[in-house]
Amino acid sequence: MNEYLCHDFKTPRTDTSRRLPSSFRAIPVIFYVALIGSAYVMTMDYFNYKKALKQKTDAEERQKISEASTEAFRKEKADLEAEATKAEKVAEWMEGARNIQPIAVKIARAVQTDTRITQVSLERNEQVPSNIALTIHLNGSKVSTELAAIESALGQLLYRSYSPQQTKTGDVVEYHSTLVRQAD
């Protein structure tokens, strides 16, 4: 029978270093804990990155909505300012307008019974609303005295004639003038 014998040919060595301290046994544990911790931190960073992207897109949507509403408010403000400008022009127009009825009454009362008024036109100027363009067609014998009476009656209403013009065609006298309101 064959017996196998194993011989150890190692010789004790004195030039080797000592064994590591037993505290070094914690190094692999610390390595695996650090590996698991870094995996956890990387996972949490990935989720926080996704959350930050979602918050960024939400903020951009809110910014777009805010800009759209701001633009709508600017447009509405511009429309209101345009409307206010129109209203101011209308107010200026109305302020410049004086009641036309007293002028027509003064003209009618200044004319004598033997002279006929065939046409009276009172028009306001758009650029200068306080000025009134007066056109009268008179038919009669004493038209020049009637025109002087009309001008004096309009003077009582604080209007004076500016650049009066008369044209006579037969018995009809056409009188054009611009009535300017004098200061009170």
Short mmCIF file of C-alpha atoms in Angstrom, two decimals:
data_model
loop_
_atom_site.label_atom_id
_atom_site.label_comp_id
_atom_site.label_asym_id
_atom_site.label_seq_id
_atom_site.Cartn_x
_atom_site.Cartn_y
_atom_site.Cartn_z
CA MET A 1 0.00 0.00 0.00
CA ASN A 2 1.08 3.40 -0.81
CA GLU A 3 0.90 6.03 1.80
CA TYR A 4 1.21 9.55 0.62
CA LEU A 5 3.13 11.67 2.91
CA CYS A 6 3.15 15.37 2.69
CA HIS A 7 6.19 17.15 3.79
CA ASP A 8 6.27 20.78 4.58
CA PHE A 9 9.40 22.27 3.17
CA LYS A 10 8.80 25.71 4.50
CA THR A 11 11.34 27.11 6.73
CA PRO A 12 10.55 29.71 9.31
CA ARG A 13 11.38 33.15 8.07
CA THR A 14 12.43 35.99 10.24
CA ASP A 15 12.47 38.76 7.65
CA THR A 16 8.65 39.02 7.29
CA SER A 17 6.60 41.78 8.78
CA ARG A 18 4.23 41.44 11.63
CA ARG A 19 0.57 40.74 11.19
CA LEU A 20 -1.83 43.66 10.64
CA PRO A 21 -3.59 45.00 13.68
CA SER A 22 -7.08 43.65 14.30
CA SER A 23 -8.63 47.12 13.82
CA PHE A 24 -7.88 46.85 10.10
CA ARG A 25 -10.60 44.25 9.85
CA ALA A 26 -13.05 47.18 9.76
CA ILE A 27 -11.64 48.48 6.44
CA PRO A 28 -13.71 46.16 4.20
CA VAL A 29 -16.81 46.97 6.26
CA ILE A 30 -16.14 50.71 5.87
CA PHE A 31 -15.57 50.18 2.12
CA TYR A 32 -18.93 48.45 1.66
CA VAL A 33 -20.71 50.99 3.84
CA ALA A 34 -19.14 53.80 1.76
CA LEU A 35 -20.15 51.99 -1.43
CA ILE A 36 -23.74 51.63 -0.24
CA GLY A 37 -23.76 55.27 1.00
CA SER A 38 -22.45 56.62 -2.29
CA ALA A 39 -25.05 54.54 -4.18
CA TYR A 40 -27.72 56.03 -1.91
CA VAL A 41 -26.41 59.59 -2.45
CA MET A 42 -26.25 59.06 -6.22
CA THR A 43 -29.81 57.71 -6.24
CA MET A 44 -31.07 60.64 -4.18
CA ASP A 45 -29.19 63.09 -6.42
CA TYR A 46 -30.84 61.53 -9.48
CA PHE A 47 -34.30 61.87 -7.93
CA ASN A 48 -33.55 65.45 -6.81
CA TYR A 49 -32.31 66.24 -10.34
CA LYS A 50 -35.58 64.93 -11.82
CA LYS A 51 -37.53 66.92 -9.23
CA ALA A 52 -35.52 70.07 -10.06
CA LEU A 53 -36.20 69.58 -13.79
CA LYS A 54 -39.92 69.29 -13.07
CA GLN A 55 -39.80 72.42 -10.91
CA LYS A 56 -37.92 74.23 -13.69
CA THR A 57 -40.53 73.32 -16.31
CA ASP A 58 -43.31 74.36 -13.89
CA ALA A 59 -41.55 77.68 -13.26
CA GLU A 60 -41.15 78.26 -17.02
CA GLU A 61 -44.86 77.56 -17.54
CA ARG A 62 -45.75 79.97 -14.73
CA GLN A 63 -43.41 82.55 -16.27
CA LYS A 64 -45.09 82.16 -19.67
CA ILE A 65 -48.52 82.55 -18.07
CA SER A 66 -47.29 85.58 -16.12
CA GLU A 67 -45.79 87.16 -19.25
CA ALA A 68 -49.01 86.50 -21.18
CA SER A 69 -51.11 88.10 -18.45
CA THR A 70 -48.67 91.01 -18.24
CA GLU A 71 -48.92 91.49 -21.99
CA ALA A 72 -52.71 91.33 -21.77
CA PHE A 73 -52.64 93.96 -19.02
CA ARG A 74 -50.34 96.16 -21.11
CA LYS A 75 -52.69 95.84 -24.07
CA GLU A 76 -55.69 96.62 -21.87
CA LYS A 77 -53.83 99.62 -20.42
CA ALA A 78 -53.00 100.87 -23.92
CA ASP A 79 -56.65 100.46 -24.93
CA LEU A 80 -57.77 102.33 -21.82
CA GLU A 81 -55.26 105.11 -22.46
CA ALA A 82 -56.47 105.39 -26.06
CA GLU A 83 -60.06 105.51 -24.80
CA ALA A 84 -59.07 108.14 -22.23
CA THR A 85 -57.43 110.20 -24.96
CA LYS A 86 -60.60 109.98 -27.04
CA ALA A 87 -62.66 110.94 -24.01
CA GLU A 88 -60.42 113.94 -23.36
CA LYS A 89 -60.87 115.06 -26.96
CA VAL A 90 -64.64 114.70 -26.65
CA ALA A 91 -64.51 116.63 -23.37
CA GLU A 92 -62.48 119.39 -25.05
CA TRP A 93 -64.98 119.39 -27.90
CA MET A 94 -67.89 119.68 -25.50
CA GLU A 95 -66.08 122.32 -23.45
CA GLY A 96 -65.46 124.35 -26.58
CA ALA A 97 -69.05 124.01 -27.67
CA ARG A 98 -71.46 126.67 -26.60
CA ASN A 99 -75.14 126.34 -26.84
CA ILE A 100 -76.16 127.05 -30.45
CA GLN A 101 -79.79 127.81 -29.65
CA PRO A 102 -79.17 131.30 -28.17
CA ILE A 103 -77.25 132.24 -31.33
CA ALA A 104 -80.12 131.13 -33.56
CA VAL A 105 -82.64 132.96 -31.37
CA LYS A 106 -80.59 136.20 -31.43
CA ILE A 107 -80.29 135.99 -35.22
CA ALA A 108 -84.04 135.39 -35.61
CA ARG A 109 -84.94 138.29 -33.27
CA ALA A 110 -82.48 140.70 -34.89
CA VAL A 111 -84.12 140.38 -38.32
CA GLN A 112 -87.11 142.63 -39.07
CA THR A 113 -90.37 141.23 -40.37
CA ASP A 114 -89.95 142.47 -43.93
CA THR A 115 -86.67 140.52 -44.34
CA ARG A 116 -86.76 136.77 -44.73
CA ILE A 117 -84.10 134.33 -43.63
CA THR A 118 -84.01 131.59 -46.23
CA GLN A 119 -81.15 129.62 -44.73
CA VAL A 120 -79.06 129.66 -41.54
CA SER A 121 -76.12 127.33 -41.08
CA LEU A 122 -74.07 127.11 -37.89
CA GLU A 123 -71.10 124.72 -38.08
CA ARG A 124 -68.35 124.09 -35.57
CA ASN A 125 -64.74 123.73 -36.61
CA GLU A 126 -63.20 120.40 -35.58
CA GLN A 127 -59.76 121.86 -34.90
CA VAL A 128 -61.09 124.85 -32.93
CA PRO A 129 -64.44 123.83 -31.44
CA SER A 130 -65.13 127.24 -29.90
CA ASN A 131 -65.29 128.86 -33.36
CA ILE A 132 -68.57 128.61 -35.27
CA ALA A 133 -68.93 129.07 -39.01
CA LEU A 134 -72.05 131.12 -39.74
CA THR A 135 -73.78 131.20 -43.12
CA ILE A 136 -77.00 133.21 -43.56
CA HIS A 137 -79.10 133.72 -46.71
CA LEU A 138 -81.26 136.84 -46.37
CA ASN A 139 -83.93 138.00 -48.74
CA GLY A 140 -85.23 141.57 -48.43
CA SER A 141 -84.65 145.26 -49.04
CA LYS A 142 -82.69 146.37 -45.93
CA VAL A 143 -80.21 143.54 -45.76
CA SER A 144 -77.17 145.63 -44.78
CA THR A 145 -78.94 147.07 -41.70
CA GLU A 146 -80.15 143.56 -40.83
CA LEU A 147 -76.57 142.21 -40.97
CA ALA A 148 -75.41 145.00 -38.65
CA ALA A 149 -78.26 144.16 -36.26
CA ILE A 150 -77.31 140.47 -36.38
CA GLU A 151 -73.66 141.29 -35.59
CA SER A 152 -74.64 143.51 -32.65
CA ALA A 153 -77.01 140.79 -31.32
CA LEU A 154 -74.20 138.25 -31.53
CA GLY A 155 -71.94 140.72 -29.71
CA GLN A 156 -74.35 140.53 -26.77
CA LEU A 157 -73.58 136.77 -26.61
CA LEU A 158 -69.84 137.61 -26.58
CA TYR A 159 -69.27 136.50 -30.16
CA ARG A 160 -67.56 138.66 -32.75
CA SER A 161 -67.44 138.16 -36.50
CA TYR A 162 -64.12 137.23 -37.99
CA SER A 163 -63.56 137.76 -41.73
CA PRO A 164 -67.19 138.39 -42.74
CA GLN A 165 -68.00 138.09 -46.45
CA GLN A 166 -71.13 139.09 -48.33
CA THR A 167 -72.20 138.07 -51.81
CA LYS A 168 -75.33 139.45 -53.38
CA THR A 169 -77.23 137.53 -56.01
CA GLY A 170 -80.38 139.36 -57.02
CA ASP A 171 -82.44 139.96 -53.86
CA VAL A 172 -80.61 137.26 -51.90
CA VAL A 173 -77.55 138.17 -49.82
CA GLU A 174 -75.30 135.38 -48.70
CA TYR A 175 -73.31 136.20 -45.56
CA HIS A 176 -70.36 134.08 -44.36
CA SER A 177 -68.51 134.69 -41.13
CA THR A 178 -66.62 132.90 -38.42
CA LEU A 179 -67.95 133.58 -34.94
CA VAL A 180 -65.17 133.77 -32.35
CA ARG A 181 -66.04 133.65 -28.66
CA GLN A 182 -64.55 136.55 -26.76
CA ALA A 183 -63.03 136.02 -23.33
CA ASP A 184 -65.49 136.34 -20.45
#
